Short mmCIF file of C-alpha atoms in Angstrom, two decimals:
data_model
loop_
_atom_site.label_atom_id
_atom_site.label_comp_id
_atom_site.label_asym_id
_atom_site.label_seq_id
_atom_site.Cartn_x
_atom_site.Cartn_y
_atom_site.Cartn_z
CA MET A 1 11.37 8.29 13.21
CA THR A 2 12.16 9.29 9.65
CA LEU A 3 10.15 7.82 6.81
CA PHE A 4 13.08 5.76 5.59
CA GLU A 5 13.77 4.42 9.08
CA ALA A 6 10.14 3.33 9.44
CA ILE A 7 10.19 1.65 6.03
CA LYS A 8 13.40 -0.17 6.92
CA GLU A 9 12.26 -1.16 10.42
CA ARG A 10 8.86 -2.57 9.40
CA TYR A 11 8.58 -6.33 9.19
CA SER A 12 5.87 -8.92 9.71
CA TYR A 13 5.91 -9.79 13.41
CA ARG A 14 4.25 -13.09 14.24
CA GLY A 15 5.20 -13.44 17.91
CA GLU A 16 3.50 -12.55 21.17
CA PHE A 17 3.10 -9.05 22.55
CA LYS A 18 3.98 -7.38 25.85
CA PRO A 19 1.04 -6.29 28.00
CA ASN A 20 1.87 -2.58 27.46
CA PRO A 21 -1.36 -0.96 26.32
CA VAL A 22 -1.76 0.94 23.04
CA SER A 23 -3.22 4.31 24.01
CA ARG A 24 -6.32 5.58 22.26
CA GLU A 25 -4.16 8.50 21.12
CA ASP A 26 -1.65 6.17 19.43
CA LEU A 27 -4.41 4.04 17.92
CA THR A 28 -6.02 7.20 16.52
CA LYS A 29 -2.71 8.28 14.94
CA ILE A 30 -2.38 4.85 13.35
CA LEU A 31 -5.93 5.00 11.95
CA GLU A 32 -5.37 8.54 10.64
CA ALA A 33 -2.23 7.38 8.84
CA GLY A 34 -4.23 4.62 7.17
CA LEU A 35 -6.97 6.97 6.06
CA ALA A 36 -4.43 9.40 4.58
CA ALA A 37 -3.49 6.85 1.89
CA PRO A 38 -4.68 7.56 -1.65
CA SER A 39 -7.66 5.78 -3.24
CA GLY A 40 -8.59 5.25 -6.87
CA GLY A 41 -10.81 8.12 -8.00
CA ASN A 42 -10.68 9.31 -4.38
CA ALA A 43 -13.49 6.83 -3.70
CA GLN A 44 -12.22 6.25 -0.14
CA THR A 45 -13.41 2.64 -0.11
CA THR A 46 -11.48 1.70 3.03
CA TYR A 47 -12.91 1.78 6.56
CA LEU A 48 -10.84 1.11 9.64
CA ILE A 49 -11.85 -0.14 13.06
CA GLY A 50 -9.44 0.39 15.91
CA VAL A 51 -9.87 -2.40 18.44
CA ASP A 52 -8.76 -2.09 22.06
CA ASP A 53 -11.44 -4.17 23.74
CA PRO A 54 -9.63 -7.25 25.12
CA GLU A 55 -12.70 -9.44 24.68
CA LEU A 56 -12.89 -8.56 20.99
CA ILE A 57 -9.19 -9.28 20.50
CA LYS A 58 -9.72 -12.62 22.23
CA SER A 59 -12.70 -13.51 20.05
CA MET A 60 -10.97 -12.47 16.82
CA SER A 61 -7.85 -14.45 17.72
CA ALA A 62 -9.97 -17.51 18.52
CA ILE A 63 -11.61 -17.25 15.08
CA LEU A 64 -8.15 -17.12 13.52
CA ASN A 65 -7.00 -19.97 15.76
CA LYS A 66 -3.94 -17.93 16.71
CA THR A 67 -2.36 -17.89 20.15
CA SER A 68 0.03 -15.03 19.39
CA THR A 69 -2.53 -12.37 18.43
CA VAL A 70 -4.54 -12.96 21.61
CA THR A 71 -1.74 -11.18 23.47
CA ALA A 72 -2.07 -8.06 21.29
CA PRO A 73 -3.40 -5.14 23.33
CA ALA A 74 -4.91 -3.60 20.19
CA ALA A 75 -5.62 -4.23 16.53
CA VAL A 76 -6.80 -2.53 13.38
CA VAL A 77 -9.48 -4.27 11.34
CA VAL A 78 -9.70 -3.25 7.70
CA ILE A 79 -13.04 -3.14 5.92
CA SER A 80 -13.47 -2.61 2.21
CA HIS A 81 -16.47 -1.30 0.29
CA PRO A 82 -15.93 -2.25 -3.37
CA LYS A 83 -17.41 0.06 -5.96
CA PRO A 84 -16.48 0.74 -9.59
CA VAL A 85 -14.73 4.07 -10.14
CA TYR A 86 -13.12 3.96 -13.59
CA LYS A 87 -14.54 2.07 -16.60
CA ASP A 88 -16.24 -0.40 -14.23
CA MET A 89 -12.94 -1.10 -12.50
CA CYS A 90 -12.79 -1.33 -8.73
CA PHE A 91 -9.61 -0.27 -6.99
CA ASN A 92 -10.68 -1.23 -3.51
CA ILE A 93 -7.87 -3.78 -3.07
CA GLN A 94 -5.33 -1.15 -4.07
CA ASP A 95 -7.00 1.34 -1.74
CA TYR A 96 -6.96 -0.83 1.35
CA SER A 97 -3.45 -2.14 0.66
CA ALA A 98 -2.02 1.38 0.54
CA ALA A 99 -3.93 2.14 3.75
CA ILE A 100 -2.55 -1.02 5.41
CA GLU A 101 1.01 -0.08 4.48
CA ASN A 102 0.49 3.30 6.17
CA VAL A 103 -0.97 1.58 9.25
CA LEU A 104 2.03 -0.77 9.46
CA LEU A 105 4.52 2.09 9.11
CA ALA A 106 2.70 4.22 11.69
CA ALA A 107 2.68 1.30 14.14
CA VAL A 108 6.45 0.87 13.73
CA ASP A 109 7.01 4.60 14.19
CA LEU A 110 5.17 4.48 17.52
CA GLY A 111 7.17 1.53 18.79
CA TYR A 112 4.78 -1.29 17.96
CA ALA A 113 4.93 -4.30 15.70
CA SER A 114 2.22 -5.78 13.51
CA CYS A 115 1.52 -8.30 10.78
CA TRP A 116 -0.72 -8.19 7.69
CA ILE A 117 -3.23 -11.03 8.25
CA GLU A 118 -5.53 -11.22 5.24
CA GLY A 119 -5.74 -14.58 3.46
CA GLU A 120 -6.58 -16.42 6.66
CA ILE A 121 -9.74 -14.32 6.83
CA THR A 122 -10.69 -13.76 3.20
CA ALA A 123 -10.07 -17.35 2.09
CA ASP A 124 -12.54 -18.56 4.69
CA PRO A 125 -16.13 -17.25 4.37
CA VAL A 126 -16.97 -18.62 7.83
CA ARG A 127 -14.22 -16.60 9.49
CA GLN A 128 -15.00 -13.52 7.41
CA LYS A 129 -18.68 -13.70 8.41
CA ALA A 130 -17.79 -14.24 12.07
CA TYR A 131 -15.63 -11.11 12.01
CA ALA A 132 -18.41 -9.12 10.37
CA GLU A 133 -20.89 -10.27 13.02
CA LEU A 134 -18.52 -9.47 15.89
CA LEU A 135 -17.99 -5.92 14.64
CA GLY A 136 -21.45 -5.21 13.21
CA VAL A 137 -20.25 -4.91 9.63
CA PRO A 138 -23.23 -4.84 7.23
CA GLU A 139 -23.72 -6.56 3.85
CA GLY A 140 -21.69 -5.05 1.02
CA PHE A 141 -18.72 -4.32 3.26
CA ASN A 142 -15.96 -6.92 3.47
CA VAL A 143 -13.68 -7.55 6.41
CA VAL A 144 -10.35 -8.06 4.63
CA CYS A 145 -7.58 -7.73 7.16
CA PHE A 146 -6.66 -8.02 10.83
CA LEU A 147 -3.58 -6.17 12.05
CA PRO A 148 -2.56 -6.90 15.65
CA ILE A 149 -0.78 -3.92 17.23
CA GLY A 150 1.48 -4.04 20.26
CA VAL A 151 4.97 -4.01 21.68
CA PRO A 152 6.75 -7.20 20.59
CA VAL A 153 8.05 -9.54 23.28
CA SER A 154 11.23 -10.05 21.28
CA GLU A 155 12.65 -9.31 17.85
CA GLY A 156 10.93 -11.57 15.31
CA LYS A 157 12.39 -13.21 12.25
CA ARG A 158 12.50 -10.93 9.23
CA ALA A 159 11.52 -12.18 5.79
CA VAL A 160 14.49 -12.35 3.45
CA HIS A 161 14.14 -10.18 0.33
CA ARG A 162 15.80 -11.00 -2.96
CA PRO A 163 18.52 -8.47 -3.84
CA PHE A 164 17.73 -5.11 -5.46
CA GLU A 165 19.15 -6.21 -8.82
CA GLU A 166 16.66 -9.06 -9.07
CA ARG A 167 13.62 -6.83 -8.54
CA ALA A 168 14.56 -3.34 -9.75
CA SER A 169 16.25 -2.04 -12.87
CA PHE A 170 16.59 1.16 -14.87
CA ASN A 171 14.84 1.97 -18.15
CA ARG A 172 14.40 -1.68 -19.12
CA PHE A 173 13.07 -4.94 -17.70
CA THR A 174 16.26 -6.92 -17.16
CA PHE A 175 15.18 -9.74 -14.89
CA THR A 176 15.48 -13.42 -15.59
CA ILE A 177 13.12 -15.48 -13.51
CA MET B 1 11.13 14.15 7.02
CA THR B 2 9.32 12.13 9.66
CA LEU B 3 7.03 9.30 8.63
CA PHE B 4 3.94 11.21 9.72
CA GLU B 5 5.02 14.33 7.82
CA ALA B 6 5.52 12.29 4.64
CA ILE B 7 2.11 10.64 5.03
CA LYS B 8 0.47 14.02 5.55
CA GLU B 9 2.32 15.74 2.71
CA ARG B 10 1.65 13.07 0.06
CA TYR B 11 -1.08 13.82 -2.44
CA SER B 12 -1.81 12.98 -6.07
CA TYR B 13 -0.05 15.65 -8.15
CA ARG B 14 -1.39 15.95 -11.69
CA GLY B 15 0.44 19.09 -12.84
CA GLU B 16 3.65 19.69 -14.76
CA PHE B 17 7.14 19.26 -13.34
CA LYS B 18 10.19 21.52 -13.10
CA PRO B 19 13.20 20.50 -15.21
CA ASN B 20 15.25 19.65 -12.08
CA PRO B 21 16.59 16.14 -12.61
CA VAL B 22 15.97 13.22 -10.26
CA SER B 23 19.40 11.81 -9.45
CA ARG B 24 20.07 8.12 -9.89
CA GLU B 25 20.79 8.09 -6.15
CA ASP B 26 17.33 9.46 -5.32
CA LEU B 27 15.65 7.16 -7.81
CA THR B 28 17.46 4.20 -6.24
CA LYS B 29 16.27 5.23 -2.75
CA ILE B 30 12.70 5.43 -4.07
CA LEU B 31 12.94 1.97 -5.65
CA GLU B 32 14.45 0.51 -2.47
CA ALA B 33 11.57 1.93 -0.45
CA GLY B 34 9.11 0.24 -2.80
CA LEU B 35 10.86 -3.11 -2.57
CA ALA B 36 10.88 -2.95 1.24
CA ALA B 37 7.09 -3.27 1.35
CA PRO B 38 5.66 -6.59 2.53
CA SER B 39 4.23 -9.19 0.17
CA GLY B 40 1.78 -12.03 0.74
CA GLY B 41 3.72 -15.16 1.65
CA ASN B 42 6.87 -13.10 0.97
CA ALA B 43 6.36 -13.95 -2.71
CA GLN B 44 7.86 -10.59 -3.77
CA THR B 45 5.65 -10.38 -6.86
CA THR B 46 6.45 -6.72 -7.56
CA TYR B 47 9.19 -5.51 -9.91
CA LEU B 48 10.09 -1.85 -10.31
CA ILE B 49 11.69 -0.04 -13.21
CA GLY B 50 13.19 3.36 -12.53
CA VAL B 51 12.97 5.47 -15.66
CA ASP B 52 15.17 8.49 -16.27
CA ASP B 53 15.56 8.26 -20.04
CA PRO B 54 13.73 11.33 -21.43
CA GLU B 55 12.76 9.51 -24.62
CA LEU B 56 11.08 6.75 -22.63
CA ILE B 57 9.17 9.27 -20.49
CA LYS B 58 8.06 10.98 -23.71
CA SER B 59 6.88 7.72 -25.28
CA MET B 60 5.07 6.58 -22.14
CA SER B 61 3.33 9.95 -21.78
CA ALA B 62 2.27 9.84 -25.44
CA ILE B 63 0.73 6.39 -24.88
CA LEU B 64 -1.18 7.83 -21.90
CA ASN B 65 -2.10 10.90 -23.93
CA LYS B 66 -0.89 13.11 -21.06
CA THR B 67 0.89 16.43 -21.49
CA SER B 68 1.75 16.80 -17.80
CA THR B 69 3.75 13.59 -17.33
CA VAL B 70 5.96 14.36 -20.36
CA THR B 71 7.61 17.04 -18.21
CA ALA B 72 8.53 14.49 -15.49
CA PRO B 73 12.30 13.99 -15.33
CA ALA B 74 11.80 10.47 -13.99
CA ALA B 75 9.23 7.80 -13.30
CA VAL B 76 8.73 4.45 -11.64
CA VAL B 77 6.96 1.74 -13.62
CA VAL B 78 5.41 -1.04 -11.57
CA ILE B 79 5.32 -4.59 -12.88
CA SER B 80 3.43 -7.42 -11.25
CA HIS B 81 3.97 -11.15 -11.53
CA PRO B 82 0.80 -12.83 -10.23
CA LYS B 83 1.20 -16.21 -8.60
CA PRO B 84 -0.91 -18.08 -6.02
CA VAL B 85 0.60 -18.15 -2.55
CA TYR B 86 -2.15 -19.17 -0.12
CA LYS B 87 -5.01 -21.56 -0.95
CA ASP B 88 -4.79 -20.56 -4.64
CA MET B 89 -5.11 -16.88 -3.72
CA CYS B 90 -2.89 -14.29 -5.37
CA PHE B 91 -1.92 -11.23 -3.38
CA ASN B 92 -0.06 -9.48 -6.16
CA ILE B 93 -2.41 -6.45 -6.18
CA GLN B 94 -1.91 -6.06 -2.43
CA ASP B 95 1.85 -6.48 -2.91
CA TYR B 96 2.28 -3.84 -5.58
CA SER B 97 -0.11 -1.41 -3.86
CA ALA B 98 1.90 -1.49 -0.65
CA ALA B 99 5.06 -1.01 -2.73
CA ILE B 100 3.48 1.94 -4.57
CA GLU B 101 2.52 3.61 -1.29
CA ASN B 102 6.16 3.33 -0.17
CA VAL B 103 7.34 4.76 -3.52
CA LEU B 104 4.95 7.71 -3.19
CA LEU B 105 6.04 8.44 0.38
CA ALA B 106 9.73 8.18 -0.51
CA ALA B 107 9.23 10.58 -3.43
CA VAL B 108 7.58 13.12 -1.12
CA ASP B 109 10.37 12.74 1.44
CA LEU B 110 12.96 13.58 -1.22
CA GLY B 111 11.10 16.70 -2.38
CA TYR B 112 9.24 15.26 -5.36
CA ALA B 113 5.60 14.80 -6.23
CA SER B 114 3.92 11.91 -7.98
CA CYS B 115 0.58 10.39 -8.90
CA TRP B 116 -0.68 6.79 -8.97
CA ILE B 117 -1.63 6.19 -12.62
CA GLU B 118 -3.04 2.69 -12.95
CA GLY B 119 -6.52 2.38 -14.47
CA GLU B 120 -5.52 4.37 -17.56
CA ILE B 121 -3.02 1.60 -18.30
CA THR B 122 -4.68 -1.57 -17.00
CA ALA B 123 -8.13 -0.79 -18.42
CA ASP B 124 -6.63 -0.53 -21.90
CA PRO B 125 -4.86 -3.66 -23.21
CA VAL B 126 -3.36 -1.67 -26.11
CA ARG B 127 -1.65 0.76 -23.76
CA GLN B 128 -0.58 -2.01 -21.42
CA LYS B 129 0.98 -3.93 -24.30
CA ALA B 130 2.70 -0.80 -25.63
CA TYR B 131 4.28 -0.21 -22.22
CA ALA B 132 5.43 -3.83 -22.02
CA GLU B 133 7.05 -3.56 -25.46
CA LEU B 134 8.77 -0.26 -24.65
CA LEU B 135 10.34 -1.72 -21.51
CA GLY B 136 10.92 -5.29 -22.66
CA VAL B 137 8.48 -6.82 -20.19
CA PRO B 138 7.87 -10.51 -21.03
CA GLU B 139 4.62 -12.51 -21.02
CA GLY B 140 3.29 -13.31 -17.57
CA PHE B 141 4.39 -9.98 -16.13
CA ASN B 142 1.88 -7.14 -16.13
CA VAL B 143 2.66 -3.44 -16.31
CA VAL B 144 0.21 -2.07 -13.77
CA CYS B 145 1.25 1.44 -12.83
CA PHE B 146 3.14 4.53 -13.99
CA LEU B 147 4.37 6.95 -11.34
CA PRO B 148 5.86 10.20 -12.67
CA ILE B 149 8.49 11.61 -10.31
CA GLY B 150 9.70 15.20 -10.23
CA VAL B 151 9.63 18.58 -8.55
CA PRO B 152 6.16 20.06 -8.98
CA VAL B 153 5.85 23.41 -10.79
CA SER B 154 3.29 24.54 -8.23
CA GLU B 155 1.21 23.14 -5.40
CA GLY B 156 -1.55 20.96 -6.88
CA LYS B 157 -5.09 20.51 -5.69
CA ARG B 158 -5.44 17.98 -2.88
CA ALA B 159 -8.24 15.44 -2.85
CA VAL B 160 -10.72 16.10 -0.07
CA HIS B 161 -11.08 13.24 2.40
CA ARG B 162 -14.24 12.54 4.35
CA PRO B 163 -13.80 13.17 8.08
CA PHE B 164 -12.24 10.60 10.40
CA GLU B 165 -15.59 9.79 12.03
CA GLU B 166 -17.06 8.67 8.71
CA ARG B 167 -14.25 6.19 7.98
CA ALA B 168 -12.82 5.09 11.31
CA SER B 169 -14.36 3.90 14.56
CA PHE B 170 -13.48 1.94 17.67
CA ASN B 171 -14.50 -1.64 18.46
CA ARG B 172 -17.60 -1.52 16.25
CA PHE B 173 -18.63 -0.61 12.69
CA THR B 174 -20.60 2.58 13.26
CA PHE B 175 -20.86 4.08 9.81
CA THR B 176 -24.04 4.89 7.97
CA ILE B 177 -23.47 5.18 4.23
#
């Protein structure tokens, strides 16, 4: 798939998945894509866990209270290690978000669908801690995102984007909100 | 270029640029790629300004105190409009970071190089305000990133990434830091 095709094809899929497995080879490619993203000051604050253990997927879905993700044959869990890199500024959110975008694009390229599930974990310290315990994530590292990976059962509903002219312009901010 | 080629080829280029122009068509494709990124709650908090006015590039480079970016024939300026979307959480940093990754990949695909310049703007309120004034960005919208776009004069130095095994694992957090 070309880059532009992958960018165009990606969308947040919230449905159930087919039982087709995600091979360890595909999961590795997806993780490598995530790790190839840039990071502020090259601090590489993002860690990725590829999950293909059905019991883990089941437990993580139960914590999220989601019936759709339990059908995912695989997932990527994103872990962030905040540390200041420039004038006491941390760029760990930027780092992991760029990595997640690469993960989502790589998943699409390989024929899978996914969805960026973050707030449902990070807004809830109980869930976040439960994830950390399940995966053995130590203090100082934050579980920030769960990305189910699998072949979608059917085409999901795509989010509608406002038109180009309302979000992009040339040489001047021209938007009225 | 395939998605995986673009991901592999992308790196932070900090050198000077050739005088080859970036066509409005290419710049539009790059902006469209950025806007196609997901956003938390589909809030679409990211706005992009494509810059191809040489005087603006010159002024923005002077504010950054950079001699390399002044040679860039074009740039993308990223503007963020923070607003809470889930339990009072804002995802605007995540939103613009995913958009930036798409912009960087699209630039590479079209034969250009770029670099994510953020902290040098956002850590300095004077610079951030100067950018906002130059581009007519109103209160409530933050200029967060400057991405020079152009054909690199020569291959730059790539950041070294730690090996896969130190940043990715399967089914368990296995890293020792």
